[in-house]
One Martini backbone bead per residue (centre of mass of N, CA, C, O) as a GRO file, in nm:
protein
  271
    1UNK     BB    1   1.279   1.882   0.395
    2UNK     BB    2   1.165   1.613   0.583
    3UNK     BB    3   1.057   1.650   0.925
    4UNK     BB    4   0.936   1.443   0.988
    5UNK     BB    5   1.010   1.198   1.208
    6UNK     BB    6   1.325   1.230   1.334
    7UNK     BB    7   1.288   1.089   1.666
    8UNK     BB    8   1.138   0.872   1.643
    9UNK     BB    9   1.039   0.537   1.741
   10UNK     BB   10   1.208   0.235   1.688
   11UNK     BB   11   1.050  -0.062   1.612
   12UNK     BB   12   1.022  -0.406   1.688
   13UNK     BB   13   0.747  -0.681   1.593
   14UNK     BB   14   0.942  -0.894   1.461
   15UNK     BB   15   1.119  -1.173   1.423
   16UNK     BB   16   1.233  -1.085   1.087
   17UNK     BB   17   1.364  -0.859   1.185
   18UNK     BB   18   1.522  -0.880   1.449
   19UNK     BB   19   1.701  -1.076   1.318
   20UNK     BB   20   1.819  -0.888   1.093
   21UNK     BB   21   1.964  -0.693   1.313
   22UNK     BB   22   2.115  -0.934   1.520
   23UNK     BB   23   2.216  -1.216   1.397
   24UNK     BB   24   2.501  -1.319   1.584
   25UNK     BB   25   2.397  -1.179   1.842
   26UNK     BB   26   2.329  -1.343   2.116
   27UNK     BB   27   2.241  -1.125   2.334
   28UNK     BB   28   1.984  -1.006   2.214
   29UNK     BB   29   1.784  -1.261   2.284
   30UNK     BB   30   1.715  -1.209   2.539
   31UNK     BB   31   1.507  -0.943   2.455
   32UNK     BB   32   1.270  -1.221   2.464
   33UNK     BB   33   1.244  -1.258   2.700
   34UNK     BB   34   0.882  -1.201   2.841
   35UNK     BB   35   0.792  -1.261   2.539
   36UNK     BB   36   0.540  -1.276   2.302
   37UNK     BB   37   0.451  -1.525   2.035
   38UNK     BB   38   0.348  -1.580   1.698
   39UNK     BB   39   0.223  -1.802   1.525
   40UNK     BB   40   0.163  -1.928   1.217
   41UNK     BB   41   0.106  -2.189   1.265
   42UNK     BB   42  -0.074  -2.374   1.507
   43UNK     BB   43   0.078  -2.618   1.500
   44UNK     BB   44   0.210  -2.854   1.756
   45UNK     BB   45   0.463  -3.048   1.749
   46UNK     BB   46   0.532  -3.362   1.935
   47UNK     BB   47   0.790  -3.505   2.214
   48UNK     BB   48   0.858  -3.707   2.419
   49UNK     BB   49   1.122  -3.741   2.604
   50UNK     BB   50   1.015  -4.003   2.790
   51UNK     BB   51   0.781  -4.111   2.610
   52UNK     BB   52   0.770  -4.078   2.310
   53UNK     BB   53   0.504  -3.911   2.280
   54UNK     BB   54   0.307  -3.837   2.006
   55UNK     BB   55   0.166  -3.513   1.862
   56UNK     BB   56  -0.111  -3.208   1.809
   57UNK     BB   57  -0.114  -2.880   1.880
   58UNK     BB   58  -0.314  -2.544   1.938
   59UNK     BB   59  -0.168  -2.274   1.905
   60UNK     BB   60  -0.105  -1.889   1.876
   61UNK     BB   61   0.077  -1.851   2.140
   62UNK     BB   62   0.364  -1.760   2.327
   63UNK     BB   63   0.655  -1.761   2.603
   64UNK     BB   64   0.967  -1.641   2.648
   65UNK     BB   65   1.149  -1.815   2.932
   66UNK     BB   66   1.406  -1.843   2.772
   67UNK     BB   67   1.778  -1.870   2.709
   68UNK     BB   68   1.993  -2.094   2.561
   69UNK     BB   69   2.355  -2.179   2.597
   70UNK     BB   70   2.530  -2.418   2.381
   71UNK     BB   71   2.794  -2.344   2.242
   72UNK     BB   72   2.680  -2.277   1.934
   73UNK     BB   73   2.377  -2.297   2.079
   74UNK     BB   74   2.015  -2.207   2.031
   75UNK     BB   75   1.766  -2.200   2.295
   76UNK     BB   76   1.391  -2.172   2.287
   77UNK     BB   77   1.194  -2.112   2.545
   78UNK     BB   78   0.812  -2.216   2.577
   79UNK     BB   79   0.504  -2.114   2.663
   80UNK     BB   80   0.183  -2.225   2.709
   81UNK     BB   81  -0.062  -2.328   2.731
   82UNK     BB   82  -0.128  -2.577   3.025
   83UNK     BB   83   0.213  -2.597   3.055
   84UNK     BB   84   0.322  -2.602   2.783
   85UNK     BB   85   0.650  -2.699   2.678
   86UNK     BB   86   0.931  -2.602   2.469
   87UNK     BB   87   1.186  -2.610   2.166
   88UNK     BB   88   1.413  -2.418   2.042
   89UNK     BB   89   1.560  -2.272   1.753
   90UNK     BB   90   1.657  -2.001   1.555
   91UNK     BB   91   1.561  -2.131   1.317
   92UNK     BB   92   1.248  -2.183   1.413
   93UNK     BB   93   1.149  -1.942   1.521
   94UNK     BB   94   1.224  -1.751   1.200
   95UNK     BB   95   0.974  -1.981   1.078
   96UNK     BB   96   0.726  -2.002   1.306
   97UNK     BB   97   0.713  -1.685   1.381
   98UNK     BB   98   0.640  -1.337   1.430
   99UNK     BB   99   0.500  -1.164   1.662
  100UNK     BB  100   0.601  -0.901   1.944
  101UNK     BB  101   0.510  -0.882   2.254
  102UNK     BB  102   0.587  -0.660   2.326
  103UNK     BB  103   0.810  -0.442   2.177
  104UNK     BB  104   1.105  -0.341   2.048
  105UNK     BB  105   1.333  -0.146   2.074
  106UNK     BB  106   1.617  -0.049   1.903
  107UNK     BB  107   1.754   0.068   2.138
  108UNK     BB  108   1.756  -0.148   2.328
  109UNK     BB  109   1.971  -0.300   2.137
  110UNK     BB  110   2.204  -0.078   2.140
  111UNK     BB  111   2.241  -0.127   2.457
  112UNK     BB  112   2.301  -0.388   2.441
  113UNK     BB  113   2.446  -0.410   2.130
  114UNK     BB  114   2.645  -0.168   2.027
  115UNK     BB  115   2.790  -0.346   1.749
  116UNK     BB  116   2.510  -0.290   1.593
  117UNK     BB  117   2.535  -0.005   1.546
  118UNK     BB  118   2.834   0.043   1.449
  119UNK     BB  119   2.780  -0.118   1.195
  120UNK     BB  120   2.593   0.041   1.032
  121UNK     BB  121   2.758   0.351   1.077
  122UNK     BB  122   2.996   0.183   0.874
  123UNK     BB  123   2.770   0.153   0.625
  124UNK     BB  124   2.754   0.401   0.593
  125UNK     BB  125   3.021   0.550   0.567
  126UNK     BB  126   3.079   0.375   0.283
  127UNK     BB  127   2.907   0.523   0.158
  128UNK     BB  128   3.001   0.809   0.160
  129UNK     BB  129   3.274   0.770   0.089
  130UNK     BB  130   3.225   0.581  -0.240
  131UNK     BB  131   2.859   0.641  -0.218
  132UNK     BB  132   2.723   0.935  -0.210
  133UNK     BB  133   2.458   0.923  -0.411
  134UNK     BB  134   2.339   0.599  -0.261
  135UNK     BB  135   2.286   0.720   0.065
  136UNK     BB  136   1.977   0.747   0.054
  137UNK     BB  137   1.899   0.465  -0.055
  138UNK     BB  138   1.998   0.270   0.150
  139UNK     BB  139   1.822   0.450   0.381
  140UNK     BB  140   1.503   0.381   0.236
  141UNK     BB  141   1.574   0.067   0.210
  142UNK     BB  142   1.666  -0.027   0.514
  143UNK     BB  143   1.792   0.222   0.764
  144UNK     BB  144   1.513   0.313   0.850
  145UNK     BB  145   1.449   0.123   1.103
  146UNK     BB  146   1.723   0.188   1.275
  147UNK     BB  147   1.753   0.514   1.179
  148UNK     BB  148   1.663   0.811   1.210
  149UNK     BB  149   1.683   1.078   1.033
  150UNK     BB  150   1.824   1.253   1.210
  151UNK     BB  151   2.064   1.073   1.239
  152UNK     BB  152   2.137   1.060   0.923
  153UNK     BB  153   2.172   1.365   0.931
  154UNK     BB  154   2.426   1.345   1.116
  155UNK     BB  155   2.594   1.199   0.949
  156UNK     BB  156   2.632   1.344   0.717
  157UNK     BB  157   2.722   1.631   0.893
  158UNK     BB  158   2.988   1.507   0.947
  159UNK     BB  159   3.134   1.417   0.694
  160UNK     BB  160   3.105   1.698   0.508
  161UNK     BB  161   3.235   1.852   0.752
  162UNK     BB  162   3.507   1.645   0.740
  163UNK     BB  163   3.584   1.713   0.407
  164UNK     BB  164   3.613   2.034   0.385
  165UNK     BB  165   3.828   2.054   0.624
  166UNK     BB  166   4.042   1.808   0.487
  167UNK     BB  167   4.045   1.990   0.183
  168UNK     BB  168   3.897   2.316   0.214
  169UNK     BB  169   3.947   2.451   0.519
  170UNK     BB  170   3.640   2.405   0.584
  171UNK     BB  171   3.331   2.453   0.828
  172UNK     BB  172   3.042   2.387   0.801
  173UNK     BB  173   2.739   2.400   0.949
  174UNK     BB  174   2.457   2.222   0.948
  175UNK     BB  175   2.296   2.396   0.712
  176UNK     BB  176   2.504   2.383   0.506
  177UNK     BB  177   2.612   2.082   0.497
  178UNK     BB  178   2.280   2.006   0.431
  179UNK     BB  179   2.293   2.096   0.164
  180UNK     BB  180   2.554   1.985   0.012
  181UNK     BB  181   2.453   1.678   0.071
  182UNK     BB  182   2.201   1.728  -0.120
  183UNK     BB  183   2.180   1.519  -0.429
  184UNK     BB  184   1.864   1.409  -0.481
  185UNK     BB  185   1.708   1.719  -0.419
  186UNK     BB  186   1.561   2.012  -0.457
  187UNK     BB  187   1.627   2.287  -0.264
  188UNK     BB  188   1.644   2.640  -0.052
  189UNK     BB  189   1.817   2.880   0.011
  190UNK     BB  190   1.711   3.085   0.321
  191UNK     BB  191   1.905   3.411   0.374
  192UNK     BB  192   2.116   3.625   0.467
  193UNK     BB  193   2.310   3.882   0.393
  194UNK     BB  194   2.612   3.709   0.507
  195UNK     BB  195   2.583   3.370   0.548
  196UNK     BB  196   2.712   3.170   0.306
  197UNK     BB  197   2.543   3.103   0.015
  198UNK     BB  198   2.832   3.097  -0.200
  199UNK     BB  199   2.986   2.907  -0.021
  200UNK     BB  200   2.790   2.671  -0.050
  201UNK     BB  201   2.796   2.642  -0.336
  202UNK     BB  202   3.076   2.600  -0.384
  203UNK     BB  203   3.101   2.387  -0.232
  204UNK     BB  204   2.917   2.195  -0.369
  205UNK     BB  205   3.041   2.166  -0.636
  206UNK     BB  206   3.304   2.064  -0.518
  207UNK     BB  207   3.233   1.812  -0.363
  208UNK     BB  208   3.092   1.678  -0.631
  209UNK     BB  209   3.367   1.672  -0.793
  210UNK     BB  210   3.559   1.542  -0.582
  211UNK     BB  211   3.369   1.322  -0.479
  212UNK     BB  212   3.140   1.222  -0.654
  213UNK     BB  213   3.193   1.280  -0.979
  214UNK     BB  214   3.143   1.512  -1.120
  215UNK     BB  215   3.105   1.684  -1.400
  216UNK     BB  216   3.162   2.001  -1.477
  217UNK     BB  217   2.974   1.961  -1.756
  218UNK     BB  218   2.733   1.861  -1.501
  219UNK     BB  219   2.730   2.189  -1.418
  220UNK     BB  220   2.491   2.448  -1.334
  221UNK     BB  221   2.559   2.756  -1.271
  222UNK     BB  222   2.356   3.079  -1.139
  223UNK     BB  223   2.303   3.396  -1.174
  224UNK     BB  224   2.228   3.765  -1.173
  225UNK     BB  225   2.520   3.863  -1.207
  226UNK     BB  226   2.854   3.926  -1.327
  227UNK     BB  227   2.954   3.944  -1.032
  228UNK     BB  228   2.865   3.675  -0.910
  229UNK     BB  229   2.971   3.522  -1.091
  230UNK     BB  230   3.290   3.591  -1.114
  231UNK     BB  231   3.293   3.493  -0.787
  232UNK     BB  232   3.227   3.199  -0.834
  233UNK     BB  233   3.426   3.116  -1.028
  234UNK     BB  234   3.702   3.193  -0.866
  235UNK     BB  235   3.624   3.024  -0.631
  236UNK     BB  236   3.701   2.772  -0.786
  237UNK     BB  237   3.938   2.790  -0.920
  238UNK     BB  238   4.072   2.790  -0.617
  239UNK     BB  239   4.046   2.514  -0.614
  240UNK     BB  240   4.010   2.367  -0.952
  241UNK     BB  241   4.140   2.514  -1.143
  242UNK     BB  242   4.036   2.464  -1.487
  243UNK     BB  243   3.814   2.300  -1.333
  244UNK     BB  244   3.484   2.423  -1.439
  245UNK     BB  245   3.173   2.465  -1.482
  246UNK     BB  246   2.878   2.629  -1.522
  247UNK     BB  247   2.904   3.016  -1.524
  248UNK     BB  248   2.633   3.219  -1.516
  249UNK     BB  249   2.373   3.407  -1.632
  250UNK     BB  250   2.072   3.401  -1.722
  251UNK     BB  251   2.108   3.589  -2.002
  252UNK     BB  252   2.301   3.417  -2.106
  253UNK     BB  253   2.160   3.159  -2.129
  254UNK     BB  254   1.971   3.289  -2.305
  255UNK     BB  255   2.139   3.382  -2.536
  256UNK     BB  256   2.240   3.100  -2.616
  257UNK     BB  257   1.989   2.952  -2.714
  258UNK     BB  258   1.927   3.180  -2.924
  259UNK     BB  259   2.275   3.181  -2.956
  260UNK     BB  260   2.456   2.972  -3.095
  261UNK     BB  261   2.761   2.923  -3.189
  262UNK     BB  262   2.698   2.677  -3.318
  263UNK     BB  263   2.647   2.449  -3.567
  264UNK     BB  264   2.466   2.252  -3.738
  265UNK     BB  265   2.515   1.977  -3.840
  266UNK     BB  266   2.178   1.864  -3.875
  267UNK     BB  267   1.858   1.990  -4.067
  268UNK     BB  268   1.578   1.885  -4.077
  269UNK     BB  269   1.320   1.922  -4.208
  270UNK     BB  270   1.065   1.880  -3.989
  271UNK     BB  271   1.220   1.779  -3.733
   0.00000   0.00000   0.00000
C-alpha cells in the first residue's frame, strides 16, 4: 500500500471543483466571500442600471464582496479595480471564472455543509455495499479530491470489519481488515507466528466469495504444507459447505501442470 500523503490537506483552487463538490448547496458559497477569483477571458461588458449606458473594461482579477439570496436566485457581487462592481448568477460565475485566490480547505466546505461530507461518505457506502471490487476505482477517479487515502481507507476499515462481524461473527483489527478489503493489488502480510495470518486468507477468500461474488473455482489459495492446507480447506469448509475454492500446496499444484488428470481433448502436432 502506499502510504505517501494518507492527510494531506485537500484544497480546492478553481471554481469548477468548487462548484462540483458543492452543488447546490448555496451556504458554501459564502466560503467564496473575500476571496479573489481569476476571469477566464477578461473582458468585462457591462450596462449601467440607471444611466443605460453599455460598455466594455479589461480586468484579469476581481474580488468577491458578497453573495446575496433572493428566492431562488444566488447573485455573486465582485469588485474590480477602480471601484467597479459587478453582479453575476452562479451560472455565469462557473463560466467565466477560473482560479480562487487563496485556496479553499475542503476540511472549510465540510464544516460549512457537513450534508457535503455525508453525501460523499453515502456513495462510498453504496459502493462497499453493491460493488466493492470497483470501490477503489471510484475513489481514484473522483473522490480522491475530496477525501485523503488515510479517510477512504478508514471507511474500507470499517465495512470490511462490520461485514465480518455480522456475517461471519469475526471482528479482524485495522491491519488484517486492510489486508482482506485489498481486492485491486498484490498485497504481502507480514507477522509473527500466532498472529492470525491464517484467519485472515480465510477471511478474505470469504469475504471475496460472499460480498464480491467471486466463484470459488476462481480463487486458488496455496500453502507449504499438506497441514496447512488442509487447516485452510476446514475452516472455509466451516463457513461456505462445499463451496470452497482451490486450496492445495505448492508441490501440489506443480504436480498437477505436469501430471493432468484430464486428457486433452485436441492436441494438434506443432502447438
Amino acid at each position: 500500500m502506499d502510504n505517501s500523503n494518507l492527510n494531506k490537506q485537500l484544497v480546492i483552487n478553481n471554481i469548477q471543483e468548487f462548484a462540483e463538490l458543492v452543488g447546490n448547496y448555496d451556504q458554501a458559497w459564502k466560503l467564496l466571500v473575500g476571496k479573489k477569483v481569476s476571469r477566464i477571458r477578461e473582458e468585462v461588458k457591462y450596462k449601467g442600471k440607471k444611466t443605460g449606458i453599455k460598455g466594455t473594461k479589461n480586468y484579469k482579477y476581481g474580488q468577491i464582496i458578497n453573495i446575496k439570496y433572493e428566492d431562488d436566485t444566488v447573485s455573486v457581487h465582485i469588485k474590480y479595480q477602480h471601484n467597479f462592481f459587478a453582479e453575476y448568477r452562479i451560472e455565469k460565475i462557473i463560466n467565466q471564472f477560473s482560479d480562487i485566490f487563496p485556496f479553499i480547505t475542503v476540511q472549510e466546505i465540510f464544516q460549512k455543509v457537513p450534508e457535503i461530507k455525508n453525501k460523499i461518505l453515502e456513495e462510498i457506502y453504496q459502493k462497499l455495499e453493491y460493488d466493492f471490487l470497483n470501490v477503489n476505482k471510484l475513489y481514484q477517479e473522483r473522490l480522491y479530491k475530496y477525501l485523503t487515502k488515510g479517510e477512504f481507507w478508514q471507511e474500507k476499515h470499517r465495512f470490511v470489519q462490520s461485514w465480518l462481524e455480522k456475517n461471519l461473527g469475526r471482528k479482524p483489527d485495522l491491519e488484517q481488515s486492510l489486508a482482506i478489503g485489498e481486492v485491486n493489488n498484490n498485497i504481502q502480510v507480514l507477522a509473527r507466528a500466532g498472529s492470525g495470518k491464517t484467519s485472515t486468507l480465510v477471511n478474505k477468500a470469504l469475504f471475496l466469495q460472499k460480498h464480491c461474488g467471486i466463484l470459488p473455482r476462481e480463487i486458488l489459495i496455496l500453502a507449504f504444507n499438506r497441514k496447512a492446507a488442509e487447516e485452510i480447506r476446514e475452516r472455509i469448509e466451516h463457513n461456505s459447505l462445499n463451496n470452497i475454492p482451490y486450496v492445495m500446496t505448492f508441490h501440489a499444484l506443480a504436480y498437477g501442470l505436469v501430471h493432468p488428470e484430464e486428457e486433452l481433448i485436441f492436441d494438434q502436432s506443432g502447438g
